[in-house]
Amino acid sequence: MTAISLTVNARAVDADVEPRTHLADFLRDGLNLTGTHLGCEHGVCGACTLLLDDMPARSCITYAAACAGARITTIEGLDEDDIAIELRAAFTREHALQCGYCTPGMLISARDLVLRLPVPDERLIRVGLSGNLCRCTGYVGIVRAVRSVIAQRRQRGVMPVPGGGRTQLGPVGSGNTAKTPSAEAETATPGKVAAPEQNARAIVIPDVVPAQTVTHQFTVAYPPDRVFQMFGDVAGVAACLPGVALTGAPTPERAEGVITVRLGPIAAHFQGAARIERDLAGLSGRITGIGRDQRSRTTTQGEIRYRLVAVDQGAATRVDLSIGYSLTGVLAQIARPGLVRDLAARLTAEFARNLERRLAGIAPAAAAAPSLNGITLLIDLLRARARKILQQVFGT
Ligand code: FES
Ligand code: FES
């Protein structure tokens, strides 16, 4: 159990929570605040939306234990709120609810729009509410209600609050919550890269027991000793990995850097360090690393083991890779093992292409691709899977 202190609807709350309890369960089961609804519990439908440090956030993909020091406002906490009062009246007037299941989350997101938008622009309202799904499909009435509240407030001279008062955007809250003690890399400021000597002090690389392991192979048309030599060039290898940027000069045993992964609207910047071990006799090696994305409070630990095998009478090299990883935190809930496996396969393929280019003296293409676009990967993935299913069905 983890002891936390936080503020819920302006009331101080102290509680012991299981590390895996999400914020919505904590509020509903622990505090009887059942106005926060649960639909998908995957961060998709928006039914569980509430305010975390004054920003709309999905409580089903937010750990309660990560909210120590945070200020939570649920729909119950907006009883006396000016905007919420106007929105409730407008929802009634415009028939903006039917079963009402989506309504608490919808009101929280709508309140944020009323606060921020200077004019009642329908397109912006629809975009702003696109993360809240209404299974009764009452969107026309909902949009009409939100437009009317914005229009009336601006007519009365109530000015919008730029950015809704927020200073940062991110998947869960404004980042004002208390820091968790286990976050070695958490002292880093988002968007800024810590000096290498600071990182060297802050980041400890523990031994890893991976929760998931995937294996891959690829072949490059160069002899093993040449490839092994290339693997010893830490900066060169990093340049072959899409989304990776070193934050200081590496040594043969250690490197520090940032890996950026973009999954649709969510960008994660894992800042961390890696320990490098090589075995010349066995033409093999191991890279052990840890990285933390401060915004989503997600930590990843992993290891890459490689072994080089001579093929084509030593003219080419088969690279056997074993990639093990563990993911803890918010992103662990949406990063399904299948998606991560396929992502690793794509990364490996891109790494192999870049490695081959580098061995041939050509600059790796990864330098121009600083992040991974999860949507593109997802679409490619779905295409590949659809192709596979069609081949199985029609035998083509
Ligand atoms: S329950 Fe659907 S987003 Fe949280
Ligand atoms: S009113 Fe029924 S889900 Fe939106």
mmCIF file of C-alpha atoms and ligand atoms in Angstrom:
data_model
loop_
_atom_site.group_PDB
_atom_site.id
_atom_site.type_symbol
_atom_site.label_atom_id
_atom_site.label_comp_id
_atom_site.label_asym_id
_atom_site.label_seq_id
_atom_site.Cartn_x
_atom_site.Cartn_y
_atom_site.Cartn_z
ATOM 1 C CA MET A 1 0.000 0.000 0.000
ATOM 2 C CA THR A 2 1.109 3.562 -0.665
ATOM 3 C CA ALA A 3 0.172 6.422 1.660
ATOM 4 C CA ILE A 4 -1.015 9.532 -0.193
ATOM 5 C CA SER A 5 -2.349 12.950 0.774
ATOM 6 C CA LEU A 6 -4.289 14.931 -1.791
ATOM 7 C CA THR A 7 -7.174 17.376 -2.112
ATOM 8 C CA VAL A 8 -10.491 16.130 -3.469
ATOM 9 C CA ASN A 9 -13.205 18.717 -4.094
ATOM 10 C CA ALA A 10 -11.417 21.169 -1.770
ATOM 11 C CA ARG A 11 -11.263 18.589 1.037
ATOM 12 C CA ALA A 12 -7.967 17.183 2.346
ATOM 13 C CA VAL A 13 -7.831 13.411 1.994
ATOM 14 C CA ASP A 14 -5.261 10.976 3.408
ATOM 15 C CA ALA A 15 -5.433 7.391 2.227
ATOM 16 C CA ASP A 16 -3.519 4.160 1.706
ATOM 17 C CA VAL A 17 -3.879 2.922 -1.856
ATOM 18 C CA GLU A 18 -2.771 -0.132 -3.784
ATOM 19 C CA PRO A 19 -0.182 0.915 -6.372
ATOM 20 C CA ARG A 20 -2.420 -0.406 -9.188
ATOM 21 C CA THR A 21 -5.640 1.327 -8.094
ATOM 22 C CA HIS A 22 -6.668 3.895 -10.661
ATOM 23 C CA LEU A 23 -7.974 7.266 -9.629
ATOM 24 C CA ALA A 24 -11.577 6.587 -10.719
ATOM 25 C CA ASP A 25 -11.824 3.434 -8.569
ATOM 26 C CA PHE A 26 -10.231 5.279 -5.666
ATOM 27 C CA LEU A 27 -12.820 8.075 -5.901
ATOM 28 C CA ARG A 28 -15.826 5.831 -6.550
ATOM 29 C CA ASP A 29 -15.059 2.960 -4.174
ATOM 30 C CA GLY A 30 -13.023 4.783 -1.539
ATOM 31 C CA LEU A 31 -14.743 8.172 -1.354
ATOM 32 C CA ASN A 32 -18.180 7.272 -2.733
ATOM 33 C CA LEU A 33 -17.860 9.947 -5.453
ATOM 34 C CA THR A 34 -19.762 7.969 -8.068
ATOM 35 C CA GLY A 35 -20.333 10.949 -10.365
ATOM 36 C CA THR A 36 -17.105 9.961 -12.120
ATOM 37 C CA HIS A 37 -18.280 7.274 -14.538
ATOM 38 C CA LEU A 38 -16.324 4.402 -16.027
ATOM 39 C CA GLY A 39 -16.851 3.275 -19.614
ATOM 40 C CA CYS A 40 -13.904 1.767 -21.409
ATOM 41 C CA GLU A 41 -11.244 1.972 -18.669
ATOM 42 C CA HIS A 42 -8.715 2.350 -21.480
ATOM 43 C CA GLY A 43 -8.531 6.138 -21.788
ATOM 44 C CA VAL A 44 -10.722 6.191 -24.906
ATOM 45 C CA CYS A 45 -14.312 7.140 -24.069
ATOM 46 C CA GLY A 46 -13.798 10.120 -21.733
ATOM 47 C CA ALA A 47 -16.578 9.083 -19.303
ATOM 48 C CA CYS A 48 -14.115 9.238 -16.393
ATOM 49 C CA THR A 49 -12.831 12.760 -17.148
ATOM 50 C CA LEU A 50 -12.231 14.987 -14.111
ATOM 51 C CA LEU A 51 -9.990 17.927 -13.249
ATOM 52 C CA LEU A 52 -6.504 17.101 -12.049
ATOM 53 C CA ASP A 53 -4.660 20.240 -10.967
ATOM 54 C CA ASP A 54 -7.394 22.128 -12.903
ATOM 55 C CA MET A 55 -6.791 20.251 -16.153
ATOM 56 C CA PRO A 56 -9.167 17.672 -17.662
ATOM 57 C CA ALA A 57 -7.649 14.215 -17.224
ATOM 58 C CA ARG A 58 -8.721 10.586 -17.661
ATOM 59 C CA SER A 59 -9.023 9.097 -14.182
ATOM 60 C CA CYS A 60 -9.138 5.505 -15.483
ATOM 61 C CA ILE A 61 -5.543 5.700 -16.727
ATOM 62 C CA THR A 62 -4.213 7.725 -13.807
ATOM 63 C CA TYR A 63 -2.881 5.848 -10.813
ATOM 64 C CA ALA A 64 -4.228 7.176 -7.500
ATOM 65 C CA ALA A 65 -0.741 6.687 -6.037
ATOM 66 C CA ALA A 66 0.630 9.109 -8.666
ATOM 67 C CA CYS A 67 -1.734 11.835 -7.434
ATOM 68 C CA ALA A 68 -0.058 12.529 -4.088
ATOM 69 C CA GLY A 69 -0.187 16.289 -3.580
ATOM 70 C CA ALA A 70 -2.643 16.810 -6.462
ATOM 71 C CA ARG A 71 -5.854 18.815 -6.499
ATOM 72 C CA ILE A 72 -8.735 16.713 -7.827
ATOM 73 C CA THR A 73 -12.130 18.117 -8.796
ATOM 74 C CA THR A 74 -14.897 15.703 -9.738
ATOM 75 C CA ILE A 75 -18.312 16.586 -11.101
ATOM 76 C CA GLU A 76 -19.595 16.676 -7.493
ATOM 77 C CA GLY A 77 -17.076 19.430 -6.753
ATOM 78 C CA LEU A 78 -18.580 21.651 -9.467
ATOM 79 C CA ASP A 79 -22.018 22.046 -7.835
ATOM 80 C CA GLU A 80 -21.366 25.730 -7.089
ATOM 81 C CA ASP A 81 -19.174 26.425 -10.128
ATOM 82 C CA ASP A 82 -20.530 29.282 -12.323
ATOM 83 C CA ILE A 83 -19.692 27.665 -15.646
ATOM 84 C CA ALA A 84 -20.961 24.233 -14.608
ATOM 85 C CA ILE A 85 -24.256 25.769 -13.428
ATOM 86 C CA GLU A 86 -24.726 27.474 -16.823
ATOM 87 C CA LEU A 87 -23.739 24.317 -18.670
ATOM 88 C CA ARG A 88 -26.188 22.134 -16.735
ATOM 89 C CA ALA A 89 -29.006 24.548 -17.569
ATOM 90 C CA ALA A 90 -27.951 24.635 -21.232
ATOM 91 C CA PHE A 91 -27.746 20.805 -21.417
ATOM 92 C CA THR A 92 -31.327 20.625 -20.111
ATOM 93 C CA ARG A 93 -32.544 23.369 -22.448
ATOM 94 C CA GLU A 94 -30.876 21.911 -25.569
ATOM 95 C CA HIS A 95 -31.707 18.230 -24.818
ATOM 96 C CA ALA A 96 -27.986 17.481 -24.599
ATOM 97 C CA LEU A 97 -28.382 14.266 -22.616
ATOM 98 C CA GLN A 98 -30.350 11.086 -22.928
ATOM 99 C CA CYS A 99 -29.152 8.279 -20.651
ATOM 100 C CA GLY A 100 -26.669 10.696 -19.067
ATOM 101 C CA TYR A 101 -23.813 8.229 -18.795
ATOM 102 C CA CYS A 102 -21.321 10.423 -20.673
ATOM 103 C CA THR A 103 -22.611 13.640 -19.102
ATOM 104 C CA PRO A 104 -20.229 14.119 -16.111
ATOM 105 C CA GLY A 105 -17.151 13.686 -18.321
ATOM 106 C CA MET A 106 -18.756 15.724 -21.096
ATOM 107 C CA LEU A 107 -19.500 18.596 -18.668
ATOM 108 C CA ILE A 108 -15.908 18.645 -17.410
ATOM 109 C CA SER A 109 -14.530 18.855 -20.966
ATOM 110 C CA ALA A 110 -17.207 21.385 -21.965
ATOM 111 C CA ARG A 111 -16.338 23.555 -18.953
ATOM 112 C CA ASP A 112 -12.720 23.619 -20.097
ATOM 113 C CA LEU A 113 -13.850 24.814 -23.560
ATOM 114 C CA VAL A 114 -16.113 27.514 -22.104
ATOM 115 C CA LEU A 115 -13.176 28.709 -20.052
ATOM 116 C CA ARG A 116 -10.752 28.876 -22.981
ATOM 117 C CA LEU A 117 -12.499 29.544 -26.297
ATOM 118 C CA PRO A 118 -12.873 33.228 -27.201
ATOM 119 C CA VAL A 119 -15.802 32.581 -29.567
ATOM 120 C CA PRO A 120 -18.372 29.749 -29.890
ATOM 121 C CA ASP A 121 -16.647 28.143 -32.869
ATOM 122 C CA GLU A 122 -18.470 24.877 -33.680
ATOM 123 C CA ARG A 123 -15.440 23.196 -35.232
ATOM 124 C CA LEU A 124 -13.239 23.921 -32.202
ATOM 125 C CA ILE A 125 -15.961 22.707 -29.849
ATOM 126 C CA ARG A 126 -16.333 19.462 -31.787
ATOM 127 C CA VAL A 127 -12.549 18.968 -31.797
ATOM 128 C CA GLY A 128 -12.407 19.795 -28.082
ATOM 129 C CA LEU A 129 -15.105 17.255 -27.279
ATOM 130 C CA SER A 130 -13.769 14.565 -29.601
ATOM 131 C CA GLY A 131 -12.262 12.708 -26.633
ATOM 132 C CA ASN A 132 -15.706 12.291 -25.035
ATOM 133 C CA LEU A 133 -17.927 9.671 -26.616
ATOM 134 C CA CYS A 134 -21.711 9.714 -26.230
ATOM 135 C CA ARG A 135 -23.209 6.282 -26.860
ATOM 136 C CA CYS A 136 -26.644 7.894 -27.287
ATOM 137 C CA THR A 137 -25.015 10.070 -29.989
ATOM 138 C CA GLY A 138 -26.535 13.304 -28.721
ATOM 139 C CA TYR A 139 -23.731 15.440 -30.100
ATOM 140 C CA VAL A 140 -25.902 18.043 -31.852
ATOM 141 C CA GLY A 141 -27.591 19.075 -28.605
ATOM 142 C CA ILE A 142 -24.304 18.966 -26.681
ATOM 143 C CA VAL A 143 -22.504 21.210 -29.169
ATOM 144 C CA ARG A 144 -25.495 23.590 -29.225
ATOM 145 C CA ALA A 145 -25.448 23.799 -25.421
ATOM 146 C CA VAL A 146 -21.720 24.541 -25.252
ATOM 147 C CA ARG A 147 -21.968 27.137 -28.028
ATOM 148 C CA SER A 148 -24.804 28.908 -26.264
ATOM 149 C CA VAL A 149 -22.925 29.145 -22.946
ATOM 150 C CA ILE A 150 -19.783 30.533 -24.621
ATOM 151 C CA ALA A 151 -21.841 33.052 -26.633
ATOM 152 C CA GLN A 152 -23.801 34.236 -23.579
ATOM 153 C CA ARG A 153 -20.701 34.634 -21.413
ATOM 154 C CA ARG A 154 -18.791 36.574 -24.078
ATOM 155 C CA GLN A 155 -21.859 38.811 -24.597
ATOM 156 C CA ARG A 156 -21.848 39.528 -20.867
ATOM 157 C CA GLY A 157 -18.187 40.541 -21.158
ATOM 158 C CA VAL A 158 -16.758 37.447 -19.440
ATOM 159 C CA MET A 159 -13.370 37.061 -21.113
ATOM 160 C CA PRO A 160 -11.776 33.694 -21.944
ATOM 161 C CA VAL A 161 -8.835 32.506 -19.862
ATOM 162 C CA PRO A 162 -5.922 31.874 -22.258
ATOM 163 C CA GLY A 163 -5.033 28.188 -22.116
ATOM 164 C CA GLY A 164 -7.579 27.687 -19.331
ATOM 165 C CA GLY A 165 -4.857 28.841 -16.935
ATOM 166 C CA ARG A 166 -2.684 25.823 -17.689
ATOM 167 C CA THR A 167 1.040 26.056 -18.109
ATOM 168 C CA GLN A 168 1.728 22.608 -19.543
ATOM 169 C CA LEU A 169 -0.100 20.060 -21.637
ATOM 170 C CA GLY A 170 0.150 16.369 -21.002
ATOM 171 C CA PRO A 171 -1.748 13.169 -20.532
ATOM 172 C CA VAL A 172 -2.361 13.546 -16.802
ATOM 173 C CA GLY A 173 -2.576 16.874 -15.094
ATOM 174 C CA SER A 174 -0.290 19.849 -15.021
ATOM 175 C CA GLY A 175 2.703 18.149 -13.450
ATOM 176 C CA ASN A 176 2.144 20.049 -10.176
ATOM 177 C CA THR A 177 1.540 16.883 -8.215
ATOM 178 C CA ALA A 178 4.054 15.680 -5.643
ATOM 179 C CA LYS A 179 7.028 13.856 -7.043
ATOM 180 C CA THR A 180 7.296 10.126 -6.502
ATOM 181 C CA PRO A 181 10.417 9.025 -4.644
ATOM 182 C CA SER A 182 11.362 6.250 -7.058
ATOM 183 C CA ALA A 183 11.894 8.606 -9.975
ATOM 184 C CA GLU A 184 15.623 8.855 -10.408
ATOM 185 C CA ALA A 185 15.284 10.897 -13.579
ATOM 186 C CA GLU A 186 12.379 13.008 -12.334
ATOM 187 C CA THR A 187 14.508 15.966 -11.369
ATOM 188 C CA ALA A 188 14.934 16.789 -15.068
ATOM 189 C CA THR A 189 12.914 19.735 -16.375
ATOM 190 C CA PRO A 190 10.621 18.859 -19.315
ATOM 191 C CA GLY A 191 11.954 20.222 -22.570
ATOM 192 C CA LYS A 192 15.402 20.822 -21.081
ATOM 193 C CA VAL A 193 18.251 18.398 -21.197
ATOM 194 C CA ALA A 194 20.246 18.050 -18.004
ATOM 195 C CA ALA A 195 23.977 18.439 -18.183
ATOM 196 C CA PRO A 196 25.740 15.080 -18.581
ATOM 197 C CA GLU A 197 27.478 15.383 -15.197
ATOM 198 C CA GLN A 198 24.059 15.980 -13.553
ATOM 199 C CA ASN A 199 22.677 12.895 -15.262
ATOM 200 C CA ALA A 200 25.661 10.852 -14.211
ATOM 201 C CA ARG A 201 24.791 11.673 -10.602
ATOM 202 C CA ALA A 202 21.041 11.229 -10.958
ATOM 203 C CA ILE A 203 20.522 8.119 -13.044
ATOM 204 C CA VAL A 204 21.277 4.763 -11.539
ATOM 205 C CA ILE A 205 21.011 1.802 -13.898
ATOM 206 C CA PRO A 206 19.646 -1.211 -12.026
ATOM 207 C CA ASP A 207 19.883 -4.821 -13.214
ATOM 208 C CA VAL A 208 16.821 -5.733 -15.241
ATOM 209 C CA VAL A 209 14.473 -8.684 -15.104
ATOM 210 C CA PRO A 210 12.328 -7.949 -18.186
ATOM 211 C CA ALA A 211 8.595 -8.585 -18.046
ATOM 212 C CA GLN A 212 8.418 -9.083 -21.829
ATOM 213 C CA THR A 213 11.039 -10.292 -24.275
ATOM 214 C CA VAL A 214 10.962 -10.229 -28.058
ATOM 215 C CA THR A 215 13.558 -11.652 -30.424
ATOM 216 C CA HIS A 216 14.530 -10.472 -33.887
ATOM 217 C CA GLN A 217 17.113 -11.253 -36.524
ATOM 218 C CA PHE A 218 18.465 -9.375 -39.464
ATOM 219 C CA THR A 219 21.365 -9.829 -41.844
ATOM 220 C CA VAL A 220 23.771 -7.199 -43.110
ATOM 221 C CA ALA A 221 26.144 -7.654 -46.024
ATOM 222 C CA TYR A 222 29.340 -7.013 -44.028
ATOM 223 C CA PRO A 223 31.658 -9.389 -42.145
ATOM 224 C CA PRO A 224 31.143 -9.900 -38.378
ATOM 225 C CA ASP A 225 34.357 -8.167 -37.221
ATOM 226 C CA ARG A 226 33.352 -5.027 -39.135
ATOM 227 C CA VAL A 227 29.836 -5.090 -37.649
ATOM 228 C CA PHE A 228 31.208 -5.729 -34.138
ATOM 229 C CA GLN A 229 33.536 -2.747 -34.522
ATOM 230 C CA MET A 230 30.566 -0.643 -35.603
ATOM 231 C CA PHE A 231 28.600 -1.771 -32.515
ATOM 232 C CA GLY A 232 31.436 -0.344 -30.402
ATOM 233 C CA ASP A 233 30.795 3.130 -31.807
ATOM 234 C CA VAL A 234 28.112 4.196 -29.291
ATOM 235 C CA ALA A 235 27.281 7.513 -30.993
ATOM 236 C CA GLY A 236 27.093 5.746 -34.365
ATOM 237 C CA VAL A 237 24.730 3.073 -33.067
ATOM 238 C CA ALA A 238 22.534 5.728 -31.378
ATOM 239 C CA ALA A 239 22.301 7.597 -34.686
ATOM 240 C CA CYS A 240 20.870 4.438 -36.265
ATOM 241 C CA LEU A 241 18.032 4.213 -33.736
ATOM 242 C CA PRO A 242 14.943 6.269 -34.658
ATOM 243 C CA GLY A 243 13.904 8.736 -31.958
ATOM 244 C CA VAL A 244 17.163 8.478 -29.981
ATOM 245 C CA ALA A 245 19.319 11.518 -29.115
ATOM 246 C CA LEU A 246 22.375 11.404 -26.864
ATOM 247 C CA THR A 247 22.534 14.131 -24.218
ATOM 248 C CA GLY A 248 26.277 13.989 -23.635
ATOM 249 C CA ALA A 249 29.458 12.447 -24.909
ATOM 250 C CA PRO A 250 29.184 8.666 -24.416
ATOM 251 C CA THR A 251 31.965 6.447 -23.108
ATOM 252 C CA PRO A 252 32.432 2.847 -24.343
ATOM 253 C CA GLU A 253 30.674 1.695 -21.136
ATOM 254 C CA ARG A 254 27.891 4.244 -20.653
ATOM 255 C CA ALA A 255 25.606 6.564 -22.600
ATOM 256 C CA GLU A 256 22.870 8.981 -21.618
ATOM 257 C CA GLY A 257 20.118 10.311 -23.781
ATOM 258 C CA VAL A 258 16.474 10.742 -24.638
ATOM 259 C CA ILE A 259 14.221 8.524 -26.713
ATOM 260 C CA THR A 260 11.064 10.124 -28.071
ATOM 261 C CA VAL A 261 8.024 8.052 -28.923
ATOM 262 C CA ARG A 262 4.940 9.718 -30.327
ATOM 263 C CA LEU A 263 1.705 7.758 -30.161
ATOM 264 C CA GLY A 264 -0.941 9.922 -31.797
ATOM 265 C CA PRO A 265 -1.421 12.965 -29.545
ATOM 266 C CA ILE A 266 0.762 11.550 -26.774
ATOM 267 C CA ALA A 267 4.483 12.258 -26.931
ATOM 268 C CA ALA A 268 6.689 10.501 -24.405
ATOM 269 C CA HIS A 269 10.281 11.585 -23.849
ATOM 270 C CA PHE A 270 12.143 8.884 -21.948
ATOM 271 C CA GLN A 271 15.251 10.389 -20.442
ATOM 272 C CA GLY A 272 17.711 7.870 -19.160
ATOM 273 C CA ALA A 273 21.005 6.080 -19.306
ATOM 274 C CA ALA A 274 22.432 2.816 -20.606
ATOM 275 C CA ARG A 275 25.271 0.537 -19.541
ATOM 276 C CA ILE A 276 27.184 -1.115 -22.366
ATOM 277 C CA GLU A 277 28.951 -4.492 -22.115
ATOM 278 C CA ARG A 278 30.794 -6.237 -24.967
ATOM 279 C CA ASP A 279 32.339 -9.663 -25.396
ATOM 280 C CA LEU A 280 34.847 -9.720 -28.240
ATOM 281 C CA ALA A 281 35.433 -13.512 -28.039
ATOM 282 C CA GLY A 282 31.736 -14.275 -28.359
ATOM 283 C CA LEU A 283 31.009 -11.373 -30.760
ATOM 284 C CA SER A 284 28.152 -10.445 -28.484
ATOM 285 C CA GLY A 285 27.079 -7.711 -26.116
ATOM 286 C CA ARG A 286 24.438 -6.383 -23.776
ATOM 287 C CA ILE A 287 22.980 -2.907 -23.325
ATOM 288 C CA THR A 288 21.010 -2.348 -20.125
ATOM 289 C CA GLY A 289 19.030 0.846 -19.722
ATOM 290 C CA ILE A 290 16.457 2.784 -17.760
ATOM 291 C CA GLY A 291 14.368 5.734 -18.922
ATOM 292 C CA ARG A 292 11.603 7.822 -17.431
ATOM 293 C CA ASP A 293 8.984 10.030 -19.051
ATOM 294 C CA GLN A 294 8.334 12.643 -16.404
ATOM 295 C CA ARG A 295 5.036 13.897 -17.829
ATOM 296 C CA SER A 296 3.270 10.542 -17.850
ATOM 297 C CA ARG A 297 5.281 9.198 -14.918
ATOM 298 C CA THR A 298 6.098 6.129 -16.940
ATOM 299 C CA THR A 299 9.346 4.257 -16.391
ATOM 300 C CA THR A 300 10.843 1.731 -18.730
ATOM 301 C CA GLN A 301 13.712 -0.608 -18.032
ATOM 302 C CA GLY A 302 15.149 -2.908 -20.588
ATOM 303 C CA GLU A 303 18.055 -4.738 -22.081
ATOM 304 C CA ILE A 304 19.162 -5.490 -25.589
ATOM 305 C CA ARG A 305 21.353 -8.557 -26.074
ATOM 306 C CA TYR A 306 22.987 -9.138 -29.439
ATOM 307 C CA ARG A 307 25.077 -11.886 -30.982
ATOM 308 C CA LEU A 308 26.771 -11.723 -34.369
ATOM 309 C CA VAL A 309 26.849 -14.881 -36.494
ATOM 310 C CA ALA A 310 28.891 -15.226 -39.683
ATOM 311 C CA VAL A 311 26.880 -16.246 -42.759
ATOM 312 C CA ASP A 312 27.736 -16.559 -46.488
ATOM 313 C CA GLN A 313 31.214 -17.848 -45.611
ATOM 314 C CA GLY A 314 31.845 -14.823 -43.419
ATOM 315 C CA ALA A 315 30.915 -12.266 -46.086
ATOM 316 C CA ALA A 316 27.740 -11.284 -44.205
ATOM 317 C CA THR A 317 26.535 -11.160 -40.593
ATOM 318 C CA ARG A 318 23.313 -12.306 -39.034
ATOM 319 C CA VAL A 319 22.481 -10.182 -35.994
ATOM 320 C CA ASP A 320 20.450 -12.064 -33.353
ATOM 321 C CA LEU A 321 18.702 -9.611 -31.067
ATOM 322 C CA SER A 322 16.824 -10.220 -27.845
ATOM 323 C CA ILE A 323 14.958 -7.177 -26.556
ATOM 324 C CA GLY A 324 13.541 -7.338 -23.010
ATOM 325 C CA TYR A 325 11.577 -4.569 -21.363
ATOM 326 C CA SER A 326 9.326 -3.672 -18.442
ATOM 327 C CA LEU A 327 7.003 -0.678 -18.477
ATOM 328 C CA THR A 328 5.419 0.827 -15.367
ATOM 329 C CA GLY A 329 3.154 3.857 -15.137
ATOM 330 C CA VAL A 330 0.373 5.413 -17.165
ATOM 331 C CA LEU A 331 1.609 4.421 -20.610
ATOM 332 C CA ALA A 332 1.872 0.780 -19.512
ATOM 333 C CA GLN A 333 -1.927 0.718 -19.571
ATOM 334 C CA ILE A 334 -2.212 1.642 -23.234
ATOM 335 C CA ALA A 335 0.954 -0.002 -24.569
ATOM 336 C CA ARG A 336 -0.385 -3.500 -25.192
ATOM 337 C CA PRO A 337 2.312 -6.211 -25.525
ATOM 338 C CA GLY A 338 1.251 -6.944 -29.134
ATOM 339 C CA LEU A 339 1.667 -3.325 -30.160
ATOM 340 C CA VAL A 340 5.034 -3.048 -28.408
ATOM 341 C CA ARG A 341 6.170 -6.284 -30.106
ATOM 342 C CA ASP A 342 5.240 -4.959 -33.522
ATOM 343 C CA LEU A 343 6.792 -1.599 -32.694
ATOM 344 C CA ALA A 344 10.031 -3.393 -31.743
ATOM 345 C CA ALA A 345 9.942 -5.258 -35.064
ATOM 346 C CA ARG A 346 9.570 -1.968 -36.961
ATOM 347 C CA LEU A 347 12.360 -0.368 -34.952
ATOM 348 C CA THR A 348 14.653 -3.315 -35.570
ATOM 349 C CA ALA A 349 13.987 -3.174 -39.319
ATOM 350 C CA GLU A 350 14.725 0.545 -39.384
ATOM 351 C CA PHE A 351 17.826 0.047 -37.228
ATOM 352 C CA ALA A 352 19.087 -2.656 -39.613
ATOM 353 C CA ARG A 353 18.548 -0.400 -42.641
ATOM 354 C CA ASN A 354 20.391 2.468 -40.944
ATOM 355 C CA LEU A 355 23.207 0.208 -39.790
ATOM 356 C CA GLU A 356 23.729 -1.010 -43.341
ATOM 357 C CA ARG A 357 23.795 2.580 -44.587
ATOM 358 C CA ARG A 358 26.310 3.575 -41.947
ATOM 359 C CA LEU A 359 28.534 0.607 -42.747
ATOM 360 C CA ALA A 360 28.408 1.756 -46.366
ATOM 361 C CA GLY A 361 29.427 5.276 -45.315
ATOM 362 C CA ILE A 362 25.964 6.815 -45.884
ATOM 363 C CA ALA A 363 24.291 8.923 -43.142
ATOM 364 C CA PRO A 364 21.452 7.016 -41.424
ATOM 365 C CA ALA A 365 17.916 8.088 -42.331
ATOM 366 C CA ALA A 366 16.966 8.047 -38.603
ATOM 367 C CA ALA A 367 18.595 11.452 -38.122
ATOM 368 C CA ALA A 368 15.636 12.966 -39.984
ATOM 369 C CA ALA A 369 13.055 11.013 -37.969
ATOM 370 C CA PRO A 370 13.281 12.232 -34.368
ATOM 371 C CA SER A 371 10.163 10.420 -33.181
ATOM 372 C CA LEU A 372 7.917 7.515 -33.913
ATOM 373 C CA ASN A 373 4.430 8.230 -35.101
ATOM 374 C CA GLY A 374 2.248 5.632 -33.423
ATOM 375 C CA ILE A 375 -0.724 6.315 -35.673
ATOM 376 C CA THR A 376 1.335 5.677 -38.807
ATOM 377 C CA LEU A 377 2.779 2.570 -37.234
ATOM 378 C CA LEU A 378 -0.667 1.452 -36.186
ATOM 379 C CA ILE A 379 -2.075 1.926 -39.689
ATOM 380 C CA ASP A 380 0.856 0.019 -41.223
ATOM 381 C CA LEU A 381 0.385 -2.662 -38.642
ATOM 382 C CA LEU A 382 -3.320 -3.037 -39.315
ATOM 383 C CA ARG A 383 -2.605 -3.187 -43.049
ATOM 384 C CA ALA A 384 -0.018 -5.922 -42.497
ATOM 385 C CA ARG A 385 -2.409 -7.902 -40.294
ATOM 386 C CA ALA A 386 -5.302 -7.508 -42.767
ATOM 387 C CA ARG A 387 -3.003 -8.756 -45.547
ATOM 388 C CA LYS A 388 -2.046 -11.772 -43.419
ATOM 389 C CA ILE A 389 -5.690 -12.640 -42.684
ATOM 390 C CA LEU A 390 -6.617 -12.354 -46.371
ATOM 391 C CA GLN A 391 -3.697 -14.622 -47.283
ATOM 392 C CA GLN A 392 -4.883 -17.195 -44.739
ATOM 393 C CA VAL A 393 -8.490 -17.051 -45.961
ATOM 394 C CA PHE A 394 -7.830 -17.038 -49.725
ATOM 395 C CA GLY A 395 -4.445 -18.755 -49.704
ATOM 396 C CA THR A 396 -2.947 -16.002 -51.895
HETATM 397 S S1 FES B 1 -13.424 5.100 -18.694
HETATM 398 FE FE1 FES B 1 -13.217 5.528 -20.798
HETATM 399 S S2 FES B 1 -11.642 7.019 -20.818
HETATM 400 FE FE2 FES B 1 -11.741 6.428 -18.760
HETATM 401 S S1 FES B 2 -26.300 10.708 -23.115
HETATM 402 FE FE1 FES B 2 -26.138 8.562 -23.107
HETATM 403 S S2 FES B 2 -24.042 8.260 -23.400
HETATM 404 FE FE2 FES B 2 -24.257 10.329 -23.723
#
